[in-house]
C-alpha cells in the first residue's frame, strides 16, 4: 500500500519509517466503500497492519450490516476526470528539468568554466529509473534485491547498484553527488533543490559535473515523480 502526502505531493510505502515521521499516527482511513477506525495497538503507519477486511479485528468498519447498513448516498460534486498526458510530454518535462538543474549549477560558478560529462549522464539516467522502482518496494521485496529495468537482472543493495552502474567512471574520477526526488511544482523548486546540495561549491578547476533527470508519471496529468541526480566528478591524480 502507498500513502500520499496531499500537501507536499510525496508518496510513501506504508513500510517506510519516513512515512511515520511525516504523518505521525493514523486513527481513521476511508475509501469509496467504507470508513475504518484503527483499533489495533499501533498507529504509526510502518508498524500497522493494513488488511482492512481480513477479520483480524485491527480495523472497525463504520458501515456494516450489524451497526449501520450502507446506503447509497448521492454526491453533490461534479465528476472529476483525471487524464494522463502523452508519454512524450513527460520526456519533454524531464528535459526541461534537466536544463534548469544544469543552469543552476552553471550560475553558481559564474566565474569558472562548468563542463558537463555526458558519459556519466547516461549512466545516471539508467540509475534513476531503477531508483523509482526501489523506493516503493516493501522490506520483504527489498530483501530479495533490486530488480533492474530492461531485464538486466538484480543487485543486492543500493550501494551495489551504484557501483555497478558507475563502474567505468570510478577508475578515473572521485564522484560526489546525490539523487533528489520531488513532486512536480515549478522550475524554481528544481533550482532551489539543486542549490541546496551545494554541489557547485568547489575551488578546484579540474572538475566536471553531470545532471540526469527522470519523470515518472502516475496517470494524472501533472501528478508525477521528478528525479534529479546531480554529481561532481573530480579527476584522480
mmCIF file of C-alpha atoms in Angstrom:
data_model
loop_
_atom_site.group_PDB
_atom_site.id
_atom_site.type_symbol
_atom_site.label_atom_id
_atom_site.label_comp_id
_atom_site.label_asym_id
_atom_site.label_seq_id
_atom_site.Cartn_x
_atom_site.Cartn_y
_atom_site.Cartn_z
ATOM 1 C CA UNK A 1 0.000 0.000 0.000
ATOM 2 C CA UNK A 2 1.022 3.588 -0.632
ATOM 3 C CA UNK A 3 0.318 6.740 1.349
ATOM 4 C CA UNK A 4 0.205 10.156 -0.290
ATOM 5 C CA UNK A 5 1.016 13.423 1.431
ATOM 6 C CA UNK A 6 -1.682 15.561 -0.167
ATOM 7 C CA UNK A 7 0.054 18.814 0.795
ATOM 8 C CA UNK A 8 3.609 18.104 -0.338
ATOM 9 C CA UNK A 9 2.710 15.625 -3.081
ATOM 10 C CA UNK A 10 5.090 12.971 -1.729
ATOM 11 C CA UNK A 11 4.256 9.274 -1.863
ATOM 12 C CA UNK A 12 5.457 6.715 0.657
ATOM 13 C CA UNK A 13 5.302 2.987 1.058
ATOM 14 C CA UNK A 14 3.496 2.138 4.309
ATOM 15 C CA UNK A 15 6.618 0.123 5.207
ATOM 16 C CA UNK A 16 8.795 3.250 5.073
ATOM 17 C CA UNK A 17 9.550 4.695 8.527
ATOM 18 C CA UNK A 18 9.864 8.191 6.999
ATOM 19 C CA UNK A 19 6.136 7.946 6.270
ATOM 20 C CA UNK A 20 5.532 7.823 10.024
ATOM 21 C CA UNK A 21 7.822 10.803 10.548
ATOM 22 C CA UNK A 22 5.738 12.798 8.075
ATOM 23 C CA UNK A 23 2.222 11.727 9.043
ATOM 24 C CA UNK A 24 2.542 10.793 12.716
ATOM 25 C CA UNK A 25 -0.270 8.450 13.714
ATOM 26 C CA UNK A 26 -3.349 7.282 11.804
ATOM 27 C CA UNK A 27 -6.713 6.899 13.532
ATOM 28 C CA UNK A 28 -9.150 6.657 10.601
ATOM 29 C CA UNK A 29 -8.931 5.665 6.932
ATOM 30 C CA UNK A 30 -11.604 5.684 4.271
ATOM 31 C CA UNK A 31 -12.212 4.958 0.608
ATOM 32 C CA UNK A 32 -15.228 4.808 -1.674
ATOM 33 C CA UNK A 33 -16.604 1.750 0.126
ATOM 34 C CA UNK A 34 -16.331 2.406 3.849
ATOM 35 C CA UNK A 35 -14.728 4.201 6.800
ATOM 36 C CA UNK A 36 -12.494 2.258 9.188
ATOM 37 C CA UNK A 37 -11.321 3.146 12.696
ATOM 38 C CA UNK A 38 -7.863 1.955 13.686
ATOM 39 C CA UNK A 39 -8.335 -0.160 16.841
ATOM 40 C CA UNK A 40 -5.012 -2.022 16.731
ATOM 41 C CA UNK A 41 -2.180 -1.471 19.189
ATOM 42 C CA UNK A 42 -0.038 0.635 16.837
ATOM 43 C CA UNK A 43 -0.913 3.830 14.982
ATOM 44 C CA UNK A 44 2.352 4.656 13.192
ATOM 45 C CA UNK A 45 1.976 3.663 9.511
ATOM 46 C CA UNK A 46 5.031 1.413 9.243
ATOM 47 C CA UNK A 47 4.049 -0.509 12.408
ATOM 48 C CA UNK A 48 0.418 -1.144 11.436
ATOM 49 C CA UNK A 49 -1.426 -3.966 9.726
ATOM 50 C CA UNK A 50 -3.141 -2.679 6.591
ATOM 51 C CA UNK A 51 -5.515 -5.515 5.694
ATOM 52 C CA UNK A 52 -8.868 -3.816 6.291
ATOM 53 C CA UNK A 53 -11.173 -6.800 5.760
ATOM 54 C CA UNK A 54 -9.162 -9.831 6.862
ATOM 55 C CA UNK A 55 -11.227 -10.441 10.013
ATOM 56 C CA UNK A 56 -8.287 -9.804 12.336
ATOM 57 C CA UNK A 57 -10.093 -7.023 14.217
ATOM 58 C CA UNK A 58 -7.404 -4.425 13.553
ATOM 59 C CA UNK A 59 -9.885 -2.141 11.802
ATOM 60 C CA UNK A 60 -13.504 -1.458 12.812
ATOM 61 C CA UNK A 61 -15.804 -0.552 9.895
ATOM 62 C CA UNK A 62 -18.285 2.287 10.285
ATOM 63 C CA UNK A 63 -20.783 0.780 7.831
ATOM 64 C CA UNK A 64 -21.716 -2.856 8.428
ATOM 65 C CA UNK A 65 -24.895 -4.972 8.396
ATOM 66 C CA UNK A 66 -24.809 -5.088 12.211
ATOM 67 C CA UNK A 67 -24.038 -1.497 13.161
ATOM 68 C CA UNK A 68 -25.041 0.841 10.362
ATOM 69 C CA UNK A 69 -26.054 -0.596 6.972
ATOM 70 C CA UNK A 70 -24.507 1.025 3.928
ATOM 71 C CA UNK A 71 -26.839 3.335 1.994
ATOM 72 C CA UNK A 72 -26.442 4.735 -1.486
ATOM 73 C CA UNK A 73 -25.782 8.426 -0.970
ATOM 74 C CA UNK A 74 -25.786 10.841 -3.923
ATOM 75 C CA UNK A 75 -22.767 13.062 -4.383
ATOM 76 C CA UNK A 76 -23.011 16.847 -4.594
ATOM 77 C CA UNK A 77 -19.747 17.113 -6.519
ATOM 78 C CA UNK A 78 -19.214 17.264 -10.239
ATOM 79 C CA UNK A 79 -17.339 14.365 -11.761
ATOM 80 C CA UNK A 80 -13.599 14.972 -11.923
ATOM 81 C CA UNK A 81 -11.758 13.231 -14.744
ATOM 82 C CA UNK A 82 -8.012 12.690 -14.380
ATOM 83 C CA UNK A 83 -6.154 12.093 -17.609
ATOM 84 C CA UNK A 84 -2.537 11.336 -18.281
ATOM 85 C CA UNK A 85 -0.598 13.255 -20.901
ATOM 86 C CA UNK A 86 1.157 11.637 -23.815
ATOM 87 C CA UNK A 87 4.443 9.922 -22.738
ATOM 88 C CA UNK A 88 6.363 12.388 -24.905
ATOM 89 C CA UNK A 89 5.143 15.186 -22.627
ATOM 90 C CA UNK A 90 6.935 13.661 -19.635
ATOM 91 C CA UNK A 91 10.094 13.240 -21.711
ATOM 92 C CA UNK A 92 9.961 16.945 -22.545
ATOM 93 C CA UNK A 93 9.313 17.763 -18.905
ATOM 94 C CA UNK A 94 12.379 15.740 -17.871
ATOM 95 C CA UNK A 95 14.476 17.611 -20.451
ATOM 96 C CA UNK A 96 13.214 20.963 -19.145
ATOM 97 C CA UNK A 97 14.002 19.967 -15.548
ATOM 98 C CA UNK A 98 17.486 18.896 -16.647
ATOM 99 C CA UNK A 99 18.141 22.296 -18.247
ATOM 100 C CA UNK A 100 17.020 24.066 -15.065
ATOM 101 C CA UNK A 101 19.314 21.921 -12.906
ATOM 102 C CA UNK A 102 22.305 22.456 -15.206
ATOM 103 C CA UNK A 103 21.644 26.169 -15.317
ATOM 104 C CA UNK A 104 21.514 26.320 -11.514
ATOM 105 C CA UNK A 105 24.979 24.728 -11.317
ATOM 106 C CA UNK A 106 26.439 26.909 -14.051
ATOM 107 C CA UNK A 107 25.135 30.117 -12.482
ATOM 108 C CA UNK A 108 26.604 29.140 -9.125
ATOM 109 C CA UNK A 109 30.007 29.029 -10.879
ATOM 110 C CA UNK A 110 29.734 32.241 -12.869
ATOM 111 C CA UNK A 111 33.473 32.909 -12.957
ATOM 112 C CA UNK A 112 34.526 29.345 -13.775
ATOM 113 C CA UNK A 113 34.086 27.019 -16.717
ATOM 114 C CA UNK A 114 31.476 24.331 -15.955
ATOM 115 C CA UNK A 115 31.846 21.258 -18.192
ATOM 116 C CA UNK A 116 29.191 18.534 -18.084
ATOM 117 C CA UNK A 117 30.120 14.888 -18.530
ATOM 118 C CA UNK A 118 27.723 13.183 -20.961
ATOM 119 C CA UNK A 119 29.037 9.693 -20.289
ATOM 120 C CA UNK A 120 28.173 9.998 -16.613
ATOM 121 C CA UNK A 121 24.811 11.497 -17.577
ATOM 122 C CA UNK A 122 23.852 8.339 -19.458
ATOM 123 C CA UNK A 123 24.805 6.127 -16.500
ATOM 124 C CA UNK A 124 22.844 8.252 -14.048
ATOM 125 C CA UNK A 125 19.789 8.214 -16.319
ATOM 126 C CA UNK A 126 19.575 4.423 -16.032
ATOM 127 C CA UNK A 127 20.180 4.655 -12.304
ATOM 128 C CA UNK A 128 17.219 6.970 -11.741
ATOM 129 C CA UNK A 129 14.806 4.603 -13.474
ATOM 130 C CA UNK A 130 15.893 1.835 -11.113
ATOM 131 C CA UNK A 131 15.607 4.098 -8.050
ATOM 132 C CA UNK A 132 11.982 4.975 -8.833
ATOM 133 C CA UNK A 133 11.008 1.321 -8.591
ATOM 134 C CA UNK A 134 13.100 0.758 -5.470
ATOM 135 C CA UNK A 135 11.542 3.447 -3.257
ATOM 136 C CA UNK A 136 8.094 1.829 -3.481
ATOM 137 C CA UNK A 137 9.287 -1.649 -2.504
ATOM 138 C CA UNK A 138 8.299 -3.285 0.775
ATOM 139 C CA UNK A 139 11.027 -4.591 3.152
ATOM 140 C CA UNK A 140 10.312 -8.140 2.005
ATOM 141 C CA UNK A 141 10.747 -7.138 -1.623
ATOM 142 C CA UNK A 142 13.934 -5.198 -0.834
ATOM 143 C CA UNK A 143 15.392 -8.234 0.915
ATOM 144 C CA UNK A 144 15.208 -10.086 -2.397
ATOM 145 C CA UNK A 145 17.391 -7.491 -4.118
ATOM 146 C CA UNK A 146 16.708 -4.685 -6.549
ATOM 147 C CA UNK A 147 15.352 -5.622 -9.954
ATOM 148 C CA UNK A 148 16.990 -3.663 -12.763
ATOM 149 C CA UNK A 149 14.964 -2.328 -15.664
ATOM 150 C CA UNK A 150 15.251 -3.729 -19.161
ATOM 151 C CA UNK A 151 15.759 -7.283 -17.938
ATOM 152 C CA UNK A 152 19.250 -6.511 -16.637
ATOM 153 C CA UNK A 153 18.945 -8.834 -13.631
ATOM 154 C CA UNK A 154 19.113 -7.936 -9.940
ATOM 155 C CA UNK A 155 21.567 -6.412 -7.468
ATOM 156 C CA UNK A 156 21.658 -6.802 -3.699
ATOM 157 C CA UNK A 157 21.649 -3.191 -2.491
ATOM 158 C CA UNK A 158 21.655 0.468 -3.496
ATOM 159 C CA UNK A 159 25.424 0.548 -2.984
ATOM 160 C CA UNK A 160 25.873 -2.353 -5.373
ATOM 161 C CA UNK A 161 23.500 -0.688 -7.818
ATOM 162 C CA UNK A 162 25.610 2.485 -7.821
ATOM 163 C CA UNK A 163 28.900 0.612 -8.067
ATOM 164 C CA UNK A 164 27.727 -1.499 -10.991
ATOM 165 C CA UNK A 165 26.241 1.490 -12.845
ATOM 166 C CA UNK A 166 29.222 3.815 -12.364
ATOM 167 C CA UNK A 167 31.908 1.134 -12.560
ATOM 168 C CA UNK A 168 33.528 2.557 -15.671
ATOM 169 C CA UNK A 169 33.709 6.064 -14.189
ATOM 170 C CA UNK A 170 35.145 5.324 -10.747
ATOM 171 C CA UNK A 171 38.621 4.419 -12.008
ATOM 172 C CA UNK A 172 39.257 7.919 -13.299
ATOM 173 C CA UNK A 173 37.090 10.120 -11.075
ATOM 174 C CA UNK A 174 36.090 10.701 -7.489
ATOM 175 C CA UNK A 175 32.325 11.087 -7.725
ATOM 176 C CA UNK A 176 30.310 13.138 -5.247
ATOM 177 C CA UNK A 177 26.586 13.670 -5.564
ATOM 178 C CA UNK A 178 23.068 12.676 -4.633
ATOM 179 C CA UNK A 179 19.659 11.922 -6.141
ATOM 180 C CA UNK A 180 16.774 14.295 -5.486
ATOM 181 C CA UNK A 181 13.142 13.243 -5.599
ATOM 182 C CA UNK A 182 10.244 15.682 -5.501
ATOM 183 C CA UNK A 183 6.731 16.223 -6.819
ATOM 184 C CA UNK A 184 6.499 18.482 -9.845
ATOM 185 C CA UNK A 185 5.692 22.078 -8.973
ATOM 186 C CA UNK A 186 7.774 24.555 -10.963
ATOM 187 C CA UNK A 187 11.275 25.435 -12.175
ATOM 188 C CA UNK A 188 12.052 27.474 -9.066
ATOM 189 C CA UNK A 189 11.647 24.392 -6.855
ATOM 190 C CA UNK A 190 14.113 22.437 -9.003
ATOM 191 C CA UNK A 191 16.675 25.252 -8.886
ATOM 192 C CA UNK A 192 16.324 25.594 -5.134
ATOM 193 C CA UNK A 193 16.727 21.850 -4.554
ATOM 194 C CA UNK A 194 19.883 21.724 -6.674
ATOM 195 C CA UNK A 195 21.320 24.836 -4.993
ATOM 196 C CA UNK A 196 20.757 23.332 -1.546
ATOM 197 C CA UNK A 197 23.017 20.377 -2.422
ATOM 198 C CA UNK A 198 25.989 22.801 -2.697
ATOM 199 C CA UNK A 199 27.301 20.538 -5.447
ATOM 200 C CA UNK A 200 28.898 23.518 -7.214
ATOM 201 C CA UNK A 201 30.828 24.690 -4.142
ATOM 202 C CA UNK A 202 34.424 23.874 -5.034
ATOM 203 C CA UNK A 203 37.505 25.928 -5.837
ATOM 204 C CA UNK A 204 39.098 23.220 -7.956
ATOM 205 C CA UNK A 205 39.314 23.756 -11.682
ATOM 206 C CA UNK A 206 39.716 20.100 -12.696
ATOM 207 C CA UNK A 207 36.101 19.210 -12.036
ATOM 208 C CA UNK A 208 33.214 18.171 -14.231
ATOM 209 C CA UNK A 209 29.532 17.850 -13.460
ATOM 210 C CA UNK A 210 26.693 15.608 -14.542
ATOM 211 C CA UNK A 211 22.948 16.037 -14.304
ATOM 212 C CA UNK A 212 20.359 13.415 -15.168
ATOM 213 C CA UNK A 213 16.597 13.558 -14.787
ATOM 214 C CA UNK A 214 13.679 11.163 -14.926
ATOM 215 C CA UNK A 215 9.964 11.892 -14.638
ATOM 216 C CA UNK A 216 7.644 9.054 -13.652
ATOM 217 C CA UNK A 217 4.003 9.854 -14.353
ATOM 218 C CA UNK A 218 1.232 8.477 -12.153
ATOM 219 C CA UNK A 219 -1.521 8.673 -14.721
ATOM 220 C CA UNK A 220 -2.987 12.041 -13.724
ATOM 221 C CA UNK A 221 -1.601 14.984 -15.722
ATOM 222 C CA UNK A 222 0.983 16.817 -13.578
ATOM 223 C CA UNK A 223 0.916 14.264 -10.750
ATOM 224 C CA UNK A 224 4.366 12.816 -11.276
ATOM 225 C CA UNK A 225 7.587 11.924 -9.515
ATOM 226 C CA UNK A 226 10.555 14.086 -10.566
ATOM 227 C CA UNK A 227 14.049 12.668 -10.103
ATOM 228 C CA UNK A 228 17.210 14.742 -10.466
ATOM 229 C CA UNK A 229 20.685 13.280 -9.965
ATOM 230 C CA UNK A 230 23.479 15.840 -9.585
ATOM 231 C CA UNK A 231 27.127 14.826 -9.273
ATOM 232 C CA UNK A 232 30.574 16.408 -9.254
ATOM 233 C CA UNK A 233 33.439 14.462 -10.840
ATOM 234 C CA UNK A 234 36.984 15.235 -9.720
ATOM 235 C CA UNK A 235 39.820 13.687 -11.714
ATOM 236 C CA UNK A 236 42.077 11.355 -9.756
ATOM 237 C CA UNK A 237 45.812 12.077 -9.807
#
